Amino acid sequence: MTAKQLSPEIEARIQQLWPRFPPQNAAKALCIPVLYLAQQQFGMVDDEVVDLVAKRLDLPAAHVRGTATFYTMFNKKAVGRFHLQICTNIGCQITGAYGVFDRCKKRLAVDNHGTTEDGNVTLSEVECLAACGFGPVAQIAERGKPDIPLYFENLDLERIDQILDALAEGRVPTELGS
Amino acid sequence: MGSFDLKIISKYFDLPEAKDVDYYVQHGGYAAARKAVRMDPATILGEVKASNLRGRGGAGFPTGIKWGFVPQGSQTVYLVVNADESEPGTFKDRHILFWNPHMLIEGMIIAARSLGVRNAYVYMRGEMLREYPVLQKALDQAYDKGFLGERCFGSDMALDITIYRGAGAYICGEETALLSSLEGGRGWPRLKPPFPAVKGLWGQPTIVNNVETIANLPWILENGGQAFADLGVGRSGGLRIVSVCGHVNKPGVYELPLTVTGRELIEDVCGGIRGGRKVKGVIPGGVSMPLLTADELDVPFEFDALQNDERIREVEVQPGVKFDLGGGRTLRTMAGSGGVVVMDDQTDMVSACWRILHFFADESCGQCTPCREGTGWLTKVVKRIDRGHGRPGDVELAASIADGIAGNTICALGDAAAWPTLAFLTKFRDEFEAKIRSSTFVAQQRAAAEQGAP
């Protein structure tokens, strides 16, 4: 098995961002951006990825691990091909988010942060996504693909069913996003 | 207020072409920044001070005074725009970033000129997947036009703006936590003083300003600080952007005069409550702020009024005992982040309180014991009341935990959990007590007592 390596794209991004920080602070400042890019490449930030980032930036692995585990957007273990993230915070709660979330749990047969048996979808309850006006709101990530710049708003049981159907077919229903 | 039609920041909302630099310039954009780069920095500071612009992130601190804290003669000063909007109920900065990125960039150039900044950063929420490419594209355009870089607008002023993306942590909206994160570590708040304006990013003087605050600067420079002050009331200049969510007919982001009351906001601006229902509670500025009841909505949603107006009931620790904000000051509410959450008469207030607490327990950074442990305890107690397992004395227990957190932590997250809890308990105490009276715990106790009785 070949050891993991950071992609050339990450290397290029490091070169691009480095001069934007004071020379003595750049390596540490790049910790979060590089972790983020590494997660896009590998799908998660496990110990191996942490070590890889620490080595590349010449930072103590303990610092990188402490940073990676502090932030919710870094997945410490593998997630499904699609990561469905549903906000249940106040604005979404009072417009029906838990009904939507329960429907997801039932249809996917998973609990919060669980992954379907076929590895297709991970379901997560997330905190406020700053899109409160048109709740309930979800975001979807697809492994190995760039960020999907969409919010899935005004969710109700019908719309979440459409989203779940599409994910089951192996695609992100971008037509439902805004 | 119906005739009010001035728009400062919101004039480009829902206008996709305004994201393009050419359109923005054709409509007068970057004129203020072009002028600013050749202005005396002190003159700009004077205008900002005269404008009575107050920070739009939550605290409402006067921007000009904050800038004035940067020590004279500082060699390196950083400007950081706080675009980590994550206060539940708040979605105005995201709206500004999406629709009006150039006004933010222009404001940053003006601020950088006044403060002597060479490197500025936008700390952007990691979850803003839709807004990040919009702002990055706008920055690229500004560089291409020569508005940013080594010689801004051909002047001798140099400025680089870099977007730094967060990775999911509410606490990073707190300015010192934000700086810890930008330095590349855990988002842990720091003790103040020293304030960031004196010792901030990498130990250098740093001004951290909210997106909306900065986006107001082009208008201030074009029209003068006094004109901006005249738009406002008292010590608060300008207009205010509020985001309204919950049970209203027309939720959304609105730019309004500071004189608008909560009732006008709901009835006139947002078309009233859905389904013809009645309003029950309103959070005026993000969930950290004590909520208002239907009877308290005739107060203008303005910084000073929400804090001082006697029509708003003071928050209590227990009936008749007012919460002490420090120095004998009492707490009514505050304007906060402008995130308005409207709850109709069908809303379960215990459940709403639990969900807010669940959030704070989740987001506590873990540094200070009162917050780390206290938010967890509070969530546990309020959850058991909500789920029908409450015990007699739980309301008092929750209030005493909240009172124990408030004022005893490095940053304001502890207060942010304690204040709304105490407000819910003060204003909707009967709902909590009703749930306890009908709880399984009370039923079991009663059954046991009846069995034991002769």
XYZ file of C-alpha atoms in Angstrom:
632
model
C 0.000 0.000 0.000
C 1.410 3.336 -1.014
C 1.502 6.013 1.631
C -0.869 8.950 1.298
C 0.494 12.075 -0.309
C -0.854 15.581 -0.517
C -1.984 16.343 -4.037
C -0.095 18.758 -6.320
C -3.144 21.066 -6.089
C -2.658 21.381 -2.342
C 1.032 22.040 -2.867
C 0.172 24.813 -5.332
C -2.316 26.328 -2.911
C 0.284 26.328 -0.133
C 2.693 28.222 -2.393
C -0.053 30.685 -3.267
C -1.167 31.372 0.318
C 2.221 31.329 2.046
C 3.235 34.924 1.145
C -0.064 36.244 2.532
C 1.158 35.630 6.087
C 4.241 36.822 7.974
C 7.071 34.355 7.194
C 7.448 33.170 10.783
C 3.672 32.597 11.187
C 2.755 31.212 7.783
C 3.154 27.504 8.474
C 0.862 27.568 11.471
C -1.651 29.862 9.792
C -1.899 27.396 6.914
C -2.839 24.543 9.234
C -6.609 25.008 8.839
C -6.631 25.676 5.072
C -4.413 22.646 4.422
C -6.490 20.403 6.677
C -9.539 21.513 4.740
C -7.962 20.725 1.389
C -6.646 17.421 2.690
C -10.128 16.481 3.778
C -11.416 17.192 0.291
C -8.712 14.924 -1.083
C -9.007 12.042 1.379
C -12.605 12.434 2.539
C -11.625 12.755 6.197
C -8.962 13.966 8.584
C -7.789 10.863 10.423
C -4.485 10.417 12.246
C -2.679 9.597 9.048
C -3.856 12.787 7.360
C -3.022 14.791 10.487
C 0.518 13.423 10.406
C 0.817 14.218 6.730
C -0.232 17.836 7.254
C 1.996 18.197 10.317
C 4.982 16.914 8.388
C 4.377 19.139 5.391
C 3.998 22.291 7.496
C 6.641 21.269 10.004
C 4.231 21.610 12.924
C 3.898 19.350 15.972
C 1.357 16.627 15.196
C -0.278 17.375 18.546
C -1.024 20.915 17.413
C -2.512 19.786 14.124
C -4.567 17.087 15.853
C -5.806 19.547 18.480
C -6.838 21.916 15.730
C -8.481 19.268 13.571
C -10.556 17.914 16.430
C -11.714 21.381 17.505
C -13.646 22.145 14.324
C -16.853 20.389 13.367
C -16.271 20.529 9.629
C -13.334 18.141 9.865
C -14.565 14.567 9.708
C -12.487 12.432 12.009
C -13.752 9.262 10.419
C -14.964 8.360 6.984
C -18.330 9.681 5.888
C -20.553 8.381 3.133
C -20.326 9.379 -0.486
C -22.862 12.083 0.315
C -22.871 13.991 3.585
C -26.341 15.369 4.261
C -26.232 18.073 6.896
C -29.479 19.360 8.326
C -29.760 22.378 10.583
C -32.099 21.974 13.541
C -31.256 25.209 15.322
C -33.941 27.622 16.454
C -34.993 29.141 13.106
C -35.186 25.705 11.540
C -36.546 23.976 14.655
C -39.614 26.196 14.795
C -40.273 25.680 11.100
C -40.177 21.898 11.301
C -36.554 20.715 11.135
C -36.987 17.799 13.515
C -39.780 16.363 11.381
C -37.451 16.536 8.400
C -34.542 15.094 10.362
C -36.654 12.229 11.698
C -37.788 11.420 8.184
C -34.132 11.181 7.131
C -33.273 8.950 10.077
C -36.163 6.647 9.268
C -35.591 6.431 5.537
C -31.840 6.020 5.826
C -32.148 3.772 8.898
C -29.365 5.668 10.675
C -28.971 7.818 13.755
C -27.322 11.229 13.904
C -23.823 11.016 12.341
C -24.621 7.536 11.073
C -23.799 6.225 7.617
C -26.092 4.024 5.568
C -25.087 0.395 5.239
C -24.176 0.836 1.589
C -21.932 3.794 2.485
C -23.946 6.146 0.313
C -25.165 8.764 2.804
C -24.011 10.101 6.162
C -26.651 12.084 8.041
C -25.636 14.854 10.435
C -27.589 17.305 12.518
C -25.686 20.594 12.334
C -25.866 23.957 14.036
C -27.055 27.187 12.457
C -26.014 27.588 8.818
C -26.843 31.321 8.745
C -29.721 30.728 6.362
C -32.491 31.028 8.938
C -35.027 32.902 6.811
C -36.014 29.907 4.771
C -35.650 26.997 7.128
C -35.361 24.152 7.552
C -32.079 24.227 5.675
C -29.574 21.592 4.568
C -26.188 21.469 2.898
C -24.830 18.484 1.018
C -21.217 17.472 0.403
C -20.044 14.877 -2.082
C -16.815 13.010 -1.478
C -13.949 14.000 -3.720
C -15.972 16.780 -5.363
C -15.639 20.529 -4.881
C -17.978 22.215 -2.400
C -21.560 22.397 -3.583
C -22.341 26.118 -3.339
C -26.008 25.628 -2.609
C -28.418 25.761 0.282
C -31.418 23.455 0.289
C -34.068 25.645 1.859
C -37.724 25.480 2.901
C -37.471 21.752 3.491
C -40.610 19.832 4.232
C -41.323 16.117 4.054
C -41.967 16.259 0.340
C -38.772 18.129 -0.501
C -36.576 16.016 1.751
C -38.013 12.900 0.113
C -36.995 14.295 -3.263
C -33.502 14.952 -1.949
C -33.215 11.470 -0.449
C -34.466 9.921 -3.698
C -31.807 11.774 -5.672
C -29.022 10.795 -3.277
C -30.156 7.176 -3.530
C -29.815 7.501 -7.311
C -26.275 8.729 -6.782
C -26.681 12.414 -7.552
C -27.024 15.730 -5.757
C -30.362 17.344 -6.652
C -28.867 20.727 -7.525
C -32.180 21.748 -9.084
C -33.637 21.880 -5.570
C -30.884 24.116 -4.237
C -30.614 27.874 -4.144
C -42.164 54.501 8.186
C -43.791 53.252 4.987
C -42.266 56.054 2.919
C -38.750 55.093 3.886
C -36.723 54.147 0.861
C -33.049 54.980 1.432
C -30.831 51.959 0.867
C -27.151 51.985 1.703
C -25.968 48.396 1.622
C -29.164 46.698 0.498
C -29.389 48.618 -2.770
C -27.678 45.740 -4.536
C -29.622 42.932 -2.879
C -31.214 40.596 -5.431
C -29.329 42.305 -8.264
C -26.928 39.681 -9.674
C -25.101 42.141 -11.957
C -23.878 44.129 -8.937
C -21.427 41.327 -8.169
C -19.535 42.415 -11.263
C -16.917 45.064 -10.714
C -17.792 46.993 -13.893
C -21.427 47.357 -12.939
C -20.447 48.366 -9.429
C -18.007 51.010 -10.706
C -20.486 52.344 -13.281
C -22.937 52.963 -10.461
C -20.490 54.965 -8.406
C -18.718 52.112 -6.676
C -15.086 52.418 -5.554
C -15.280 56.230 -5.863
C -15.000 56.574 -2.084
C -12.077 54.152 -1.904
C -10.327 55.884 -4.807
C -10.627 59.138 -2.873
C -9.659 57.535 0.439
C -6.305 56.138 -0.674
C -5.042 59.705 -1.123
C -6.671 61.096 2.005
C -5.105 61.841 5.355
C -5.825 58.793 7.550
C -6.837 61.037 10.447
C -9.499 62.727 8.300
C -11.079 59.348 7.569
C -11.014 58.475 11.260
C -12.692 61.815 12.011
C -15.531 61.030 9.601
C -16.025 57.563 11.058
C -16.116 58.986 14.576
C -18.594 61.673 13.508
C -20.799 59.040 11.862
C -21.722 57.354 15.148
C -21.277 54.034 13.348
C -21.568 51.254 15.887
C -20.318 47.717 15.437
C -22.919 45.545 13.757
C -21.606 42.219 14.955
C -23.436 42.230 18.245
C -21.803 44.455 20.817
C -22.613 47.785 19.171
C -19.295 49.349 20.155
C -18.567 52.677 18.389
C -16.316 51.873 15.436
C -14.373 55.142 15.451
C -13.512 54.753 19.119
C -12.342 51.186 18.516
C -10.070 52.377 15.722
C -8.746 55.077 18.025
C -7.378 52.415 20.392
C -4.629 51.448 17.947
C -1.446 52.867 19.484
C 0.038 55.855 17.656
C 3.027 54.988 15.518
C 2.317 51.241 15.295
C 4.453 49.666 12.595
C 2.213 46.761 11.673
C -1.568 46.957 12.000
C -3.946 44.274 10.787
C -7.552 44.588 9.688
C -9.706 41.501 10.027
C -13.283 41.410 8.825
C -15.419 39.138 10.913
C -17.490 37.185 8.413
C -18.002 34.261 10.766
C -21.694 34.954 11.128
C -23.125 32.047 13.087
C -25.354 33.515 15.756
C -28.548 31.502 15.289
C -31.255 33.629 13.713
C -28.722 35.842 11.943
C -28.156 35.703 8.198
C -27.515 39.298 7.183
C -23.737 39.198 6.653
C -24.080 36.161 4.433
C -26.607 38.137 2.397
C -24.226 41.105 2.111
C -21.339 38.842 1.099
C -23.443 37.138 -1.544
C -25.048 40.195 -3.109
C -22.671 43.031 -2.394
C -19.078 41.777 -2.162
C -17.535 44.880 -3.719
C -18.990 47.210 -1.106
C -17.243 45.159 1.550
C -13.948 45.282 -0.341
C -14.330 49.026 -0.851
C -15.011 49.516 2.842
C -11.921 47.468 3.674
C -9.752 49.711 1.480
C -11.095 52.780 3.312
C -10.526 51.219 6.738
C -7.064 50.035 5.742
C -6.109 53.537 4.636
C -7.239 55.060 7.896
C -5.551 52.418 10.046
C -2.343 52.046 8.017
C -2.975 48.403 7.176
C -0.891 46.485 4.623
C -2.480 43.039 5.089
C -6.159 42.503 5.702
C -8.099 39.284 6.123
C -11.687 38.247 5.801
C -12.368 35.452 8.280
C -15.239 33.647 6.627
C -17.400 30.902 8.011
C -16.384 27.564 6.588
C -20.024 26.716 5.944
C -20.446 29.673 3.588
C -19.935 27.453 0.578
C -22.003 29.683 -1.659
C -20.530 33.010 -0.574
C -16.839 32.127 -0.651
C -16.519 31.884 -4.442
C -18.520 35.101 -4.824
C -16.182 37.100 -2.600
C -13.059 35.465 -4.063
C -14.181 36.386 -7.566
C -14.863 39.969 -6.492
C -11.390 40.146 -4.928
C -9.801 38.790 -8.109
C -11.609 41.480 -10.109
C -10.475 44.204 -7.723
C -6.879 43.015 -8.103
C -7.213 42.927 -11.897
C -8.453 46.517 -11.886
C -5.547 47.633 -9.736
C -7.778 48.551 -6.794
C -5.812 46.158 -4.582
C -2.197 45.071 -4.551
C 1.033 47.031 -4.541
C -0.475 50.321 -5.687
C -4.161 50.712 -4.903
C -5.726 52.964 -7.538
C -2.227 53.944 -8.623
C -1.443 55.477 -5.255
C 1.462 54.658 -2.962
C -0.855 52.623 -0.752
C -0.446 48.825 -0.851
C -3.087 46.431 0.386
C -3.606 42.684 0.174
C -6.867 41.075 1.193
C -6.939 37.348 1.898
C -9.946 35.194 2.673
C -9.392 32.819 5.561
C -12.034 30.148 5.865
C -13.148 28.823 9.209
C -13.957 25.175 9.715
C -17.059 25.050 11.865
C -16.914 26.712 15.273
C -19.407 29.306 16.501
C -16.885 30.605 19.009
C -14.682 31.925 16.201
C -17.142 34.780 15.790
C -15.791 36.084 19.096
C -12.999 38.403 18.033
C -10.139 36.977 20.080
C -11.156 33.389 19.263
C -11.248 34.418 15.638
C -7.672 35.632 15.894
C -6.574 32.385 17.565
C -8.166 30.516 14.692
C -6.639 32.750 12.037
C -3.247 32.072 13.563
C -3.927 28.424 12.776
C -5.042 26.782 15.982
C -8.062 26.074 18.109
C -10.500 28.959 18.295
C -9.894 29.798 21.917
C -10.857 33.240 23.184
C -8.237 35.268 25.009
C -8.506 37.456 28.063
C -9.131 41.141 27.463
C -7.267 43.375 28.061
C -5.090 43.515 26.126
C -7.701 44.282 23.482
C -6.961 43.260 19.897
C -6.606 46.917 18.887
C -3.492 46.955 21.061
C -2.340 43.327 20.864
C -4.143 41.147 18.377
C -3.127 39.007 15.440
C 0.432 37.700 15.968
C 0.742 40.159 18.833
C 0.213 43.217 16.617
C -2.516 45.864 16.836
C -5.547 44.471 15.032
C -8.977 45.859 14.261
C -11.709 43.268 13.962
C -14.896 44.637 12.391
C -18.113 43.016 11.259
C -19.055 42.756 7.557
C -21.977 45.168 7.814
C -19.905 47.685 9.770
C -17.250 47.808 7.066
C -19.776 47.854 4.214
C -21.179 51.137 5.583
C -17.859 52.961 5.157
C -18.122 53.883 1.448
C -21.421 55.689 2.084
C -19.969 57.474 5.113
C -16.996 58.707 3.166
C -19.119 59.835 0.237
C -21.813 61.579 2.230
C -19.908 62.562 5.340
C -19.996 61.190 8.845
C -22.541 63.769 9.971
C -25.057 62.702 7.310
C -24.749 59.103 8.525
C -25.193 60.171 12.129
C -28.292 62.158 11.127
C -29.898 59.003 9.722
C -29.764 57.374 13.123
C -30.999 58.133 16.575
C -29.077 59.305 19.633
C -25.643 57.723 19.738
C -26.383 55.259 16.930
C -25.774 56.389 13.376
C -27.010 55.075 10.069
C -29.467 52.373 9.217
C -29.464 48.790 10.377
C -29.675 45.527 8.546
C -31.841 42.971 10.240
C -32.585 39.418 9.270
C -35.984 38.120 10.247
C -36.841 34.440 10.479
C -39.439 32.238 12.080
C -43.203 32.511 11.813
C -43.573 35.666 9.709
C -45.117 35.849 6.267
C -42.110 37.521 4.682
C -38.866 36.465 6.333
C -35.723 37.991 4.895
C -33.013 40.624 5.174
C -34.060 44.261 5.459
C -32.233 47.575 5.814
C -34.249 49.818 8.081
C -34.091 52.976 10.165
C -33.122 52.397 13.774
C -36.450 53.849 14.884
C -38.433 50.847 13.645
C -40.081 48.985 16.499
C -40.430 45.251 16.808
C -44.127 45.457 16.060
C -43.574 47.535 12.915
C -40.928 45.093 11.823
C -43.267 42.136 12.136
C -46.493 43.731 10.941
C -45.417 46.285 8.328
C -42.124 44.945 7.033
C -42.631 41.203 7.333
C -46.347 41.019 6.603
C -47.432 39.742 10.007
C -47.497 36.269 11.465
C -48.141 33.213 9.321
C -51.595 31.716 9.293
C -53.138 34.736 11.006
C -51.704 33.642 14.328
C -50.432 35.877 17.092
C -46.881 36.606 18.117
C -45.720 35.024 21.348
C -42.025 35.785 21.645
C -39.374 37.623 19.650
C -35.611 37.297 19.938
C -34.330 40.724 18.875
C -30.701 40.049 17.964
C -29.592 36.461 17.782
C -30.287 33.750 20.340
C -27.790 35.180 22.851
C -30.175 38.025 23.541
C -33.065 37.862 26.020
C -36.335 37.422 24.183
C -39.264 39.840 24.209
C -42.903 39.020 24.794
C -45.773 40.247 22.625
C -46.258 43.159 25.042
C -42.702 44.425 24.677
C -42.590 45.055 20.952
C -43.293 48.784 20.831
C -39.668 49.652 21.557
C -37.375 50.649 18.662
C -34.958 47.850 17.763
C -31.996 50.104 18.475
C -28.927 49.526 20.664
C -29.708 51.909 23.516
C -33.500 51.564 23.499
C -33.436 47.781 23.806
C -31.052 48.062 26.727
C -32.804 50.814 28.632
C -36.477 51.140 27.695
C -38.601 50.503 30.763
C -41.345 48.875 28.719
C -39.051 45.849 28.533
C -39.090 43.766 31.667
C -35.841 43.222 33.516
C -34.469 39.699 33.516
C -34.681 37.960 36.892
C -32.749 35.164 38.553
C -35.800 34.241 40.584
C -39.122 36.030 40.938
C -38.435 39.475 42.350
C -34.625 39.148 42.254
C -33.145 41.009 39.321
C -30.185 39.632 37.442
C -27.085 41.722 38.066
C -25.183 42.501 34.916
C -22.315 43.822 37.020
C -22.055 47.101 38.860
C -25.725 46.931 39.800
C -26.875 47.236 36.184
C -29.918 45.202 35.223
C -30.514 43.370 31.974
C -33.475 43.988 29.666
C -32.208 42.962 26.243
C -29.820 44.110 23.536
C -29.828 44.694 19.798
C -27.172 42.043 19.297
C -26.538 40.766 15.814
C -29.773 41.942 14.214
C -31.003 38.375 13.885
C -34.692 38.488 14.728
C -36.470 35.227 15.502
C -40.251 35.489 15.603
C -42.216 32.793 17.420
C -45.978 32.450 17.091
C -48.496 31.439 19.736
C -48.098 27.741 18.910
C -44.419 27.732 19.870
C -43.325 25.569 22.769
C -41.077 27.939 24.720
C -39.480 25.192 26.792
C -38.519 23.357 23.649
C -37.139 26.532 22.051
C -35.103 27.247 25.195
C -33.731 23.691 25.168
C -32.648 23.935 21.530
C -30.830 27.203 22.161
C -29.037 25.679 25.157
C -28.159 22.557 23.198
C -26.424 24.870 20.745
C -24.349 26.645 23.379
C -23.360 23.394 25.066
C -22.244 22.133 21.676
C -20.266 25.258 20.874
C -18.593 25.991 24.207
C -14.865 25.952 23.480
C -14.152 24.194 26.757
C -11.641 26.608 28.260
C -13.655 27.899 31.229
C -15.301 25.476 33.624
C -18.471 27.507 34.312
C -19.287 27.551 30.607
C -18.033 24.077 29.629
C -19.854 22.328 32.474
C -22.632 24.823 33.047
C -23.980 24.837 29.494
C -24.106 21.042 29.629
C -25.944 21.005 32.950
C -28.389 23.641 31.765
C -29.137 21.669 28.629
C -29.703 18.530 30.674
C -32.094 20.186 33.106
C -34.106 22.069 30.491
C -34.203 18.987 28.255
C -35.679 16.873 30.994
C -38.328 19.514 31.655
C -39.061 19.656 27.942
C -39.301 15.878 27.533
C -41.735 15.533 30.400
C -39.376 14.308 33.087
C -38.899 17.578 34.981
C -38.634 17.662 38.733
C -39.947 20.224 41.196
C -37.173 22.769 41.707
C -35.768 22.398 38.192
C -36.680 25.959 37.245
C -34.768 27.300 40.240
C -31.903 24.911 39.491
C -31.646 26.094 35.892
C -31.730 29.728 36.972
C -28.999 29.198 39.531
C -26.757 27.422 37.006
C -27.284 30.240 34.513
C -26.513 32.826 37.171
C -23.350 30.907 38.025
C -22.106 30.979 34.450
C -22.843 34.629 33.701
C -19.889 36.935 34.148
C -17.518 34.138 35.122
C -15.924 33.269 31.810
C -13.194 34.610 29.514
C -15.551 35.436 26.678
C -19.230 36.200 26.289
C -20.372 32.708 25.247
C -21.200 31.886 28.848
C -23.332 35.015 29.132
C -24.838 34.230 25.762
C -26.172 30.957 27.178
C -27.164 32.356 30.563
C -29.025 35.512 29.518
C -31.599 33.970 27.186
C -32.194 31.144 29.667
C -32.966 33.602 32.446
C -35.209 35.565 30.084
C -37.172 32.442 29.127
C -37.515 31.561 32.811
C -38.528 35.108 33.739
C -41.083 35.627 31.003
C -42.434 32.130 30.368
C -41.951 30.575 33.780
C -45.500 29.216 33.815
C -44.800 27.057 30.764
C -41.801 25.442 32.437
C -43.739 24.877 35.636
C -46.732 23.449 33.796
C -44.498 20.885 32.103
C -42.980 19.939 35.442
C -46.406 19.566 37.072
C -47.431 17.058 34.417
C -44.095 15.231 34.289
C -43.555 11.501 34.721
C -41.337 12.245 37.715
C -44.091 14.124 39.530
C -46.626 11.426 38.596
C -44.369 8.720 40.049
C -43.843 10.719 43.221
C -47.553 11.244 43.570
C -48.254 7.554 42.988
C -45.647 6.584 45.563
C -47.096 9.038 48.062
C -50.602 7.750 47.489
C -49.466 4.141 47.918
C -47.705 5.010 51.129
C -50.693 6.931 52.471
C -52.916 5.103 54.951
